[in-house]
Short mmCIF file of C-alpha atoms and ligand atoms in Angstrom, two decimals:
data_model
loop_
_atom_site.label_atom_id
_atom_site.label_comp_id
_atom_site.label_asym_id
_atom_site.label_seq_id
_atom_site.Cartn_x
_atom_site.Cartn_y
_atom_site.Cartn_z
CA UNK A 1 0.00 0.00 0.00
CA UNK A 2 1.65 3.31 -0.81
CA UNK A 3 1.70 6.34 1.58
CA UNK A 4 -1.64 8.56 0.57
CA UNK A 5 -2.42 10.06 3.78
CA UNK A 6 -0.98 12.18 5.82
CA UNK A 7 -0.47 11.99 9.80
CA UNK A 8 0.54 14.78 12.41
CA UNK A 9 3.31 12.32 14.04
CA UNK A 10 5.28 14.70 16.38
CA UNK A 11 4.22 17.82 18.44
CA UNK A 12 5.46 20.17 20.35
CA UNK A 13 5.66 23.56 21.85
CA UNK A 14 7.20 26.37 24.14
CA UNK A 15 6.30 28.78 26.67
CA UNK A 16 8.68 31.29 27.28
CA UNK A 17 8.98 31.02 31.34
CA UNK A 18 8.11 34.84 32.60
CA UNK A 19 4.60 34.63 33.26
CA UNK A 20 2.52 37.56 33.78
CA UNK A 21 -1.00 37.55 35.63
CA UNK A 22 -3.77 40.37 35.59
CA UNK A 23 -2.42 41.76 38.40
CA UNK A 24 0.25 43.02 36.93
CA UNK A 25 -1.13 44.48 34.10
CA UNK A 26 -3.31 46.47 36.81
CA UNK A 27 0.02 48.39 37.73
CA UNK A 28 0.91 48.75 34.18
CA UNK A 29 -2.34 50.34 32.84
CA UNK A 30 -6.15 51.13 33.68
CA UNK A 31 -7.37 47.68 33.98
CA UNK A 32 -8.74 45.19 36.74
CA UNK A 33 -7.77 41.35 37.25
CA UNK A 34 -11.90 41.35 36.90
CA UNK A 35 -12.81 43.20 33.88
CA UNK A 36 -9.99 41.02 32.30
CA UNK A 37 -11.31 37.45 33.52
CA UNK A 38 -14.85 38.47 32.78
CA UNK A 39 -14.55 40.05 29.36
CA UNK A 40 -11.97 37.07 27.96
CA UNK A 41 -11.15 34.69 30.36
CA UNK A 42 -7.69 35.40 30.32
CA UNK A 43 -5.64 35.15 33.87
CA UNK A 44 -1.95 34.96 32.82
CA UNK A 45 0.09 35.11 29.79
CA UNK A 46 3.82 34.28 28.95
CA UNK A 47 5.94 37.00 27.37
CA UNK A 48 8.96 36.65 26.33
CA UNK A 49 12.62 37.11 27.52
CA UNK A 50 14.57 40.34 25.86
CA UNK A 51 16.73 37.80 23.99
CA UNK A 52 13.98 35.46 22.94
CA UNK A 53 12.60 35.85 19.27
CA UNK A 54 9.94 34.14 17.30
CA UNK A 55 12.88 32.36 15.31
CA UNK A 56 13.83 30.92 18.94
CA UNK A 57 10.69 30.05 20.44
CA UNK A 58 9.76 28.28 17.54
CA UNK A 59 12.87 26.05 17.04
CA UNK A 60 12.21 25.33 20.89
CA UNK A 61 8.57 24.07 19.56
CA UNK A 62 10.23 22.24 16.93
CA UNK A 63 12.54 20.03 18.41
CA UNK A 64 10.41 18.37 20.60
CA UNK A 65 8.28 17.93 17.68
CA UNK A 66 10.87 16.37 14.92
CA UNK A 67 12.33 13.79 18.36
CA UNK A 68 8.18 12.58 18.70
CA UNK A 69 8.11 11.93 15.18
CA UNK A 70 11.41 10.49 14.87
CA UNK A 71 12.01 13.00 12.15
CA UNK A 72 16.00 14.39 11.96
CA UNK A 73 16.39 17.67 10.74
CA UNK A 74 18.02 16.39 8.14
CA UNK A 75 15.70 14.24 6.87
CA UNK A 76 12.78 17.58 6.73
CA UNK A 77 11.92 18.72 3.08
CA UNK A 78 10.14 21.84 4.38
CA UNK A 79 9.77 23.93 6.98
CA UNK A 80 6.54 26.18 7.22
CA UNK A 81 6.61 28.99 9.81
CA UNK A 82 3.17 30.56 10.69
CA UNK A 83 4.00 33.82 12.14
CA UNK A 84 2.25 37.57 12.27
CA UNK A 85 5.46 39.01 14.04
CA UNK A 86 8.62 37.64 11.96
CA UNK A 87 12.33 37.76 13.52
CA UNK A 88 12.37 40.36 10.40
CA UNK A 89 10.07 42.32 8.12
CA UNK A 90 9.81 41.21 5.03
CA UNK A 91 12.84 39.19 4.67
CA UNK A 92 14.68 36.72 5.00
CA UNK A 93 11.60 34.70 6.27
CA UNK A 94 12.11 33.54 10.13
CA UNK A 95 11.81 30.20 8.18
CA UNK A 96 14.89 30.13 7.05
CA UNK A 97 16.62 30.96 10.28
CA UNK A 98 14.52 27.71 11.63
CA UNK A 99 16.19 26.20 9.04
CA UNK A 100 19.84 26.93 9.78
CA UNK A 101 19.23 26.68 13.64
CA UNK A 102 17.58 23.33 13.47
CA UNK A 103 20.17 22.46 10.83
CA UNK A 104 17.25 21.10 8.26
CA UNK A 105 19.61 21.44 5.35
CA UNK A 106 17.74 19.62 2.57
CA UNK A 107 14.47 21.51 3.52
CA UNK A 108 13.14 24.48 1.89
CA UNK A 109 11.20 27.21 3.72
CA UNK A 110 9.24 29.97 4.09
CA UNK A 111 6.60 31.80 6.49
CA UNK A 112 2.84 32.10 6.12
CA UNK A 113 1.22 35.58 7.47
CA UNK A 114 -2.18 35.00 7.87
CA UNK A 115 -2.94 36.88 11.01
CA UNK A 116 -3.67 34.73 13.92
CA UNK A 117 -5.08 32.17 11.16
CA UNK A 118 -1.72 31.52 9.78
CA UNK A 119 -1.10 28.24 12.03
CA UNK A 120 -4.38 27.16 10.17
CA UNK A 121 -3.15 28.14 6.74
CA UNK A 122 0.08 26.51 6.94
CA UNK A 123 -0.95 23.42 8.68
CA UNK A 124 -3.29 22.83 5.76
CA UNK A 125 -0.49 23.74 3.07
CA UNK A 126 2.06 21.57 4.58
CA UNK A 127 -0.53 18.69 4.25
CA UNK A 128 -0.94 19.36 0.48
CA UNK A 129 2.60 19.13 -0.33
CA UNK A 130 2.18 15.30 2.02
CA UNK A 131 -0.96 14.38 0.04
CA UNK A 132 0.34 14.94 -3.63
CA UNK A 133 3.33 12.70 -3.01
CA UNK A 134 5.35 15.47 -3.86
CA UNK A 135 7.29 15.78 -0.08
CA UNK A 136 7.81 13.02 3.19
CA UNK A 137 8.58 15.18 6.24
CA UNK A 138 7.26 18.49 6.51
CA UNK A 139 7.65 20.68 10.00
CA UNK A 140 5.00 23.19 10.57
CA UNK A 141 5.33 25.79 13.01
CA UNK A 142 3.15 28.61 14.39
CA UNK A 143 4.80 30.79 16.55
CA UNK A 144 4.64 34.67 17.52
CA UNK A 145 5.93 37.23 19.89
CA UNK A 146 2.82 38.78 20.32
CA UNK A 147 4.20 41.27 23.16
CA UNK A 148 6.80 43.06 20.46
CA UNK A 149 3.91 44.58 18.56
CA UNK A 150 1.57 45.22 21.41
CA UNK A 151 1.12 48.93 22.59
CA UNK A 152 1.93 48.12 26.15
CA UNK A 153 0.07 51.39 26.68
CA UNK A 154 -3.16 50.31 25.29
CA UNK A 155 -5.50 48.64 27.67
CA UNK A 156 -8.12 47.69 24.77
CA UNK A 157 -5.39 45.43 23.49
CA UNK A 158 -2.81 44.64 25.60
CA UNK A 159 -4.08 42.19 28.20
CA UNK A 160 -5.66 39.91 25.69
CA UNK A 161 -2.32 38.42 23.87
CA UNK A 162 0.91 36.58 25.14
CA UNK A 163 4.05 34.92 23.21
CA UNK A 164 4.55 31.51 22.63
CA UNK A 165 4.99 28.86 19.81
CA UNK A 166 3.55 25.25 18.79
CA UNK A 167 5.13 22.83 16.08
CA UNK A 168 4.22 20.03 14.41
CA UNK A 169 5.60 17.26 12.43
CA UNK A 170 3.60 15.85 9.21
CA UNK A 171 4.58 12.65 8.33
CA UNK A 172 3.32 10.70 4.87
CA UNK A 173 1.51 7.45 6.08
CA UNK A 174 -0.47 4.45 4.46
CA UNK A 175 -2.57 5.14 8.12
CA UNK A 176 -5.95 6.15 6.38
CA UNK A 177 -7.68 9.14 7.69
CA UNK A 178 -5.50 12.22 7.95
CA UNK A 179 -6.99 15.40 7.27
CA UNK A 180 -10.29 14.72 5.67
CA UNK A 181 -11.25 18.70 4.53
CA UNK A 182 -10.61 22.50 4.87
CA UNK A 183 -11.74 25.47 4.30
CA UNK A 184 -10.04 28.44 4.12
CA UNK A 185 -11.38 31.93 3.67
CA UNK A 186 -11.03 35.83 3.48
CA UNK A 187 -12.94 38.62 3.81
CA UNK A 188 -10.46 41.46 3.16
CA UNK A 189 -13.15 44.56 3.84
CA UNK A 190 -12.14 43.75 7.31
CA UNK A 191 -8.09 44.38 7.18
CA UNK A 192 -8.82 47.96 9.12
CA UNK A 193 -10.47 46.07 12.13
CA UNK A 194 -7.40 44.18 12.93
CA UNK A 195 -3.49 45.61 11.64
CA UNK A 196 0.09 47.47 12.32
CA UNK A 197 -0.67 50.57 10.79
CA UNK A 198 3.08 51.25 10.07
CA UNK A 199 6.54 49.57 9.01
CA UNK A 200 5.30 47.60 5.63
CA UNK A 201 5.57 49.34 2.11
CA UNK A 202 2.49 51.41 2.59
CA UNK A 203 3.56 53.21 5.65
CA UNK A 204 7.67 52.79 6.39
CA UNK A 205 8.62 53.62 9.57
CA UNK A 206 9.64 56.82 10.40
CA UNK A 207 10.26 59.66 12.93
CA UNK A 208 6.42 60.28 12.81
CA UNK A 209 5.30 56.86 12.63
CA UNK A 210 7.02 55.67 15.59
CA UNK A 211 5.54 58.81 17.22
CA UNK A 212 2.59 58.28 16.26
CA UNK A 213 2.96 54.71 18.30
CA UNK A 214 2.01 53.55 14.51
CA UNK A 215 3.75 50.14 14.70
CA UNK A 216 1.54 48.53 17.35
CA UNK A 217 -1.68 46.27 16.43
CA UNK A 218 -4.70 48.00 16.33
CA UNK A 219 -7.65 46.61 16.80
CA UNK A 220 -11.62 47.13 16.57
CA UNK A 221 -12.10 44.56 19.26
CA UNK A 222 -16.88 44.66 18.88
CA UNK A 223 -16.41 44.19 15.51
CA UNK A 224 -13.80 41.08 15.78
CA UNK A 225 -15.83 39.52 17.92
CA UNK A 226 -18.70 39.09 15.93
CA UNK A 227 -16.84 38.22 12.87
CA UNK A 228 -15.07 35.25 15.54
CA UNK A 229 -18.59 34.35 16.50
CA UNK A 230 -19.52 33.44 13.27
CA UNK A 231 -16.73 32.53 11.21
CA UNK A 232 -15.87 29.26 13.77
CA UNK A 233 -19.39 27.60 13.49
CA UNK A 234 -19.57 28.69 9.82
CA UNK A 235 -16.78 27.17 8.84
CA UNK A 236 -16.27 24.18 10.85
CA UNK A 237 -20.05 23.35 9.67
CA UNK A 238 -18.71 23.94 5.83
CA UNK A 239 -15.83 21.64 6.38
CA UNK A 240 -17.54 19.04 8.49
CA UNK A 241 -20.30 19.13 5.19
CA UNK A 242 -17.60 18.72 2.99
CA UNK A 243 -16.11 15.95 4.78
CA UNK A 244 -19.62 13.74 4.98
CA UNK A 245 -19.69 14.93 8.73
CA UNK A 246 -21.87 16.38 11.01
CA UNK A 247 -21.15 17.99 14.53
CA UNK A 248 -21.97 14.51 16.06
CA UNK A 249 -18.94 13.08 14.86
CA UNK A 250 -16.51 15.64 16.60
CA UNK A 251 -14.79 14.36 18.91
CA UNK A 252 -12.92 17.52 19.87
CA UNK A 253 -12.76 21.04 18.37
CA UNK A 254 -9.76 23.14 18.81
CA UNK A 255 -10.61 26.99 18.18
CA UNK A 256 -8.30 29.45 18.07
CA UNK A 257 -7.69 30.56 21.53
CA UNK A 258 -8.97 34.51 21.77
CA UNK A 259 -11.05 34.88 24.35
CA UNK A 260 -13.45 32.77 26.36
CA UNK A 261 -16.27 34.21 25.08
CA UNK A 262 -15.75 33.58 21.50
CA UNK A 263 -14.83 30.18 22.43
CA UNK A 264 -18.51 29.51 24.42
CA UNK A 265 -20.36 31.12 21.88
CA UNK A 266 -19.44 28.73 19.02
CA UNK A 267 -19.44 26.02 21.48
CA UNK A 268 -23.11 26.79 21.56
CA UNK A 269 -23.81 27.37 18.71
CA UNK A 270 -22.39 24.05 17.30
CA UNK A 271 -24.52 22.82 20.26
CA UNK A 272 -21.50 20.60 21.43
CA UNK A 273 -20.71 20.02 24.93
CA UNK A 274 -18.06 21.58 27.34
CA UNK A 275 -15.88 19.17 27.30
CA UNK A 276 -15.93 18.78 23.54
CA UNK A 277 -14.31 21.98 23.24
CA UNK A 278 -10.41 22.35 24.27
CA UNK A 279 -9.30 25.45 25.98
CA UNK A 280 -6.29 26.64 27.59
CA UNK A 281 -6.82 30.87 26.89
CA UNK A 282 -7.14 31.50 30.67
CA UNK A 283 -3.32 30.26 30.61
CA UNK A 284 -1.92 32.11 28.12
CA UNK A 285 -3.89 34.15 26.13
CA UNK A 286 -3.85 34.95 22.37
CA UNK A 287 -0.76 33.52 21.62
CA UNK A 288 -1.64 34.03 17.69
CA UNK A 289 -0.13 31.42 15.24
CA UNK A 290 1.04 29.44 18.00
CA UNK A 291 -2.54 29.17 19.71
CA UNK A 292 -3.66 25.98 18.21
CA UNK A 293 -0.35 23.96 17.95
CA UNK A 294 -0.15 24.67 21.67
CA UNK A 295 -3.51 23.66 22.24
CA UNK A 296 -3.38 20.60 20.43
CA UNK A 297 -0.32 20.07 22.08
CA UNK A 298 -1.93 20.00 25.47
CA UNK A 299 -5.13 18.18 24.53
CA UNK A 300 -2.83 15.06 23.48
CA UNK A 301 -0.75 15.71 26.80
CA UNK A 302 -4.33 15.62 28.61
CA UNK A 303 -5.25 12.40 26.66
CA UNK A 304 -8.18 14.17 24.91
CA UNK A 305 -7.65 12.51 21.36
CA UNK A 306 -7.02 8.94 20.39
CA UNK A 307 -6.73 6.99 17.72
CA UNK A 308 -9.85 7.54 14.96
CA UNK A 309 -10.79 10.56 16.55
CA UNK A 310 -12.28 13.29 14.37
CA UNK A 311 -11.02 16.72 15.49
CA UNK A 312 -11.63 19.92 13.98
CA UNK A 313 -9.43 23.04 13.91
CA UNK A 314 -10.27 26.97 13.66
CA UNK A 315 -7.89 29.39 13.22
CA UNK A 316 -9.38 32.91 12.52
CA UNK A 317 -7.90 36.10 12.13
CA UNK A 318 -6.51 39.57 10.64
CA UNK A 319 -7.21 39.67 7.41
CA UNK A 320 -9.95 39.10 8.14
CA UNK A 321 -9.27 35.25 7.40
CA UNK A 322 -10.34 32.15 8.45
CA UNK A 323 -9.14 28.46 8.37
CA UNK A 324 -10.72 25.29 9.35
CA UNK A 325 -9.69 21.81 8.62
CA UNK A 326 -11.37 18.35 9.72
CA UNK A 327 -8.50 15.98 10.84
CA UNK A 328 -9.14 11.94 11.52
CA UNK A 329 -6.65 11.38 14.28
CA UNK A 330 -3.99 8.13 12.84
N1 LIG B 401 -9.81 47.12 31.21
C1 LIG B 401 -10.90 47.81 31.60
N2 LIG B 401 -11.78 48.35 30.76
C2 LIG B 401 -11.56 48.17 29.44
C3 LIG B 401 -10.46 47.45 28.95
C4 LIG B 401 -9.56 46.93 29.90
N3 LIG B 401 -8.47 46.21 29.54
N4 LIG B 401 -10.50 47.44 27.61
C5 LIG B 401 -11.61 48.11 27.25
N5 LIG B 401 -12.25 48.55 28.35
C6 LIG B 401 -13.48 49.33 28.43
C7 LIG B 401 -13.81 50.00 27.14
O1 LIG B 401 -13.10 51.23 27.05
C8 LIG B 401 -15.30 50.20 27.25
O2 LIG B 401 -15.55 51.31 28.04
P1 LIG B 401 -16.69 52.35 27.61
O3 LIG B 401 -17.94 51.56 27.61
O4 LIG B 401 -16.58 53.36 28.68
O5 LIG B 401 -16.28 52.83 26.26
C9 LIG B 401 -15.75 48.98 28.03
O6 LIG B 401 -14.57 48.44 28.65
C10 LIG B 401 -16.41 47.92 27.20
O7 LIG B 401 -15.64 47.73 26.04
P2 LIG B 401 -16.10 46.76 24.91
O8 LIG B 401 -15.15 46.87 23.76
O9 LIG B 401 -17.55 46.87 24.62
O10 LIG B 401 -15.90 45.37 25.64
P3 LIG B 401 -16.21 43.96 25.07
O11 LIG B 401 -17.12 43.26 25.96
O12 LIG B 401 -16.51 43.99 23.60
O13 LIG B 401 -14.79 43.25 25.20
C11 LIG B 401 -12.85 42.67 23.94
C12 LIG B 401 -13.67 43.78 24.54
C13 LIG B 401 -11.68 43.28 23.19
C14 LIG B 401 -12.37 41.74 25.01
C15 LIG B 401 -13.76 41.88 22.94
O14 LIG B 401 -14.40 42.78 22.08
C16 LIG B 401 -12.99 40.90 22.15
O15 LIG B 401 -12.49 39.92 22.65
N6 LIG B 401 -12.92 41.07 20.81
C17 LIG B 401 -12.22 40.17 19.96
C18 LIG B 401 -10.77 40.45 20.04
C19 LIG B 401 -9.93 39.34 19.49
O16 LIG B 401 -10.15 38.21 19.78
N7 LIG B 401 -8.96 39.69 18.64
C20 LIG B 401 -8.03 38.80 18.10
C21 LIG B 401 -8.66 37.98 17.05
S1 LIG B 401 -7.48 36.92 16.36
#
């Protein structure tokens, strides 16, 4: 039997170790440990150390990942590294540092910027390059240091993200299942609600930009929310449709990790259970690209998927974009 499917055989991911709770956040602008828990669900966040960078948390992700799978970095023909904050703009892609850190030297790489749905996006590519025979080992990694473009001065924004980064290892299998469908999707009218005004080609950075605290995410926070609300059930329902599913066959859905609220809402609107619904937000936060390899991370730690399980993934973001995928757990 040849290898047609694809299989997520390694995972892994890192926290940086500072952890920072509500509290502190209370001494650092106008904000309360209780507005904070009630409006997201968020109690602590990591952030990273002065000499960490998303390059570094992410090969930290990574290796765990490839030693799981039994994958040397040697043996990886790409590396994919979802990421909103990149070591550099523009170029060279922080993939290619992973690269030469992990010392993958027959793999090719590059980033995916997809907003916080760029773990979603890559995951999905990654598989496609599996499922057309045309790679073996691919490493996908989602990681961000949300807490370099935060304006630390900005309590809209500020206490709802954190740093981190998740990895994974996909693997070409004869194991059927795999991931069964996706859907990925864009609504650009919404790129105001959710962007760094400043330091791309449309706005370089300069004297008045950085006065103008221009570089820091911006964010229409109402308006993401209901887009969040209704892009997870809409398009876990569209890929669970185009997988011959329904939500009765889920055995666990990972969303993208934004706030509680979002979370619970789609939870109930999917009509699925508590505790068929993994989250860890009150932990960490928004971690961005590296919310749902973290997540899934922790949901295997916590024994939550086995063997046939059907498991769906959401990643949503700036954009605004979207990703789903419907994965049969070999
Ligand atoms: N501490 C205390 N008060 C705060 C605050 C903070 N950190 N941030 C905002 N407020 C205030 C607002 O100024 C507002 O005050 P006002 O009524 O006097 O103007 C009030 O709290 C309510 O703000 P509102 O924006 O209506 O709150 P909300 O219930 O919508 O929650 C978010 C705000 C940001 C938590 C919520 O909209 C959200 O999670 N949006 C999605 C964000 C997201 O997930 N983005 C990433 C997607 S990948």
């Amino acid at each position: 039997m040849s290898d047609s499917s694809v299989r997520i055989a390694g995972w892994g991911k890192y926290l940086p170790q500072r952890v920072v709770d509500n509290h502190e956040l209370e001494r650092m602008v106008d904000t309360s440990d209780d507005w904070i828990r009630a409006r997201s669900g968020i109690v602590e966040r990591r952030i990273a150390a002065p000499e960490e960078t998303t390059c570094s948390m992410a090969v930290r992700a990574a290796r765990p990942a490839l030693d799981m799978a039994g994958v040397e970095a040697g043996e990886l023909d790409l590396i994919i590294v979802a990421t909103g904050t990149p070591d550099h703009p523009g170029f060279p892609a922080t993939g290619s540092l992973v690269q030469e850190a992990l010392g993958a030297t027959r793999a090719g790489a590059f980033d995916v910027g997809a907003g916080c749905g760029a773990f979603g996006y890559g995951l999905v590519i990654g598989a496609q390059f599996i499922l057309t025979g045309a790679q073996r080992n691919v490493l996908v990694v989602g990681s961000d240091a949300m807490s370099r473009v935060i304006d630390w001065r900005d309590r809209t924004t500020c206490v709802l993200f954190g740093d981190a980064a998740g990895a994974v290892v996909l693997r070409a299998t004869d194991r059927p299942g795999g991931l069964l469908s996706f859907v990925l999707g864009s609504d650009g009218c919404g790129a105001p609600k959710l962007y760094v005004p400043a330091g791309g080609s449309k706005q370089p950075a300069s004297h008045e930009s950085v006065e103008a605290r221009a570089h820091f995410l911006k964010m229409d926070g109402r308006d993401v929310f209901r887009f969040a609300t209704r892009v997870i059930p809409g398009s876990i329902l569209e890929a669970l449709d185009r997988a011959g599913l329904t939500t009765a066959d889920l055995d666990l859905v990972i969303p993208h990790q934004a706030n509680i609220r979002i979370i619970e809402h789609a939870r109930k609107k999917l009509e699925l259970p508590p505790e068929r619904v993994f989250t860890n937000v009150d932990k960490y936060g928004n971690t961005s690209s590296a919310s749902i390899p973290v997540a899934l991370c922790e949901a295997l730690e916590q024994g939550r998927i086995v063997e046939g399980d059907i498991v769906a993934m959401c990643a949503f973001g700036a954009g605004l974009c979207w990703a789903s995928a419907i994965w049969k757990w070999n």
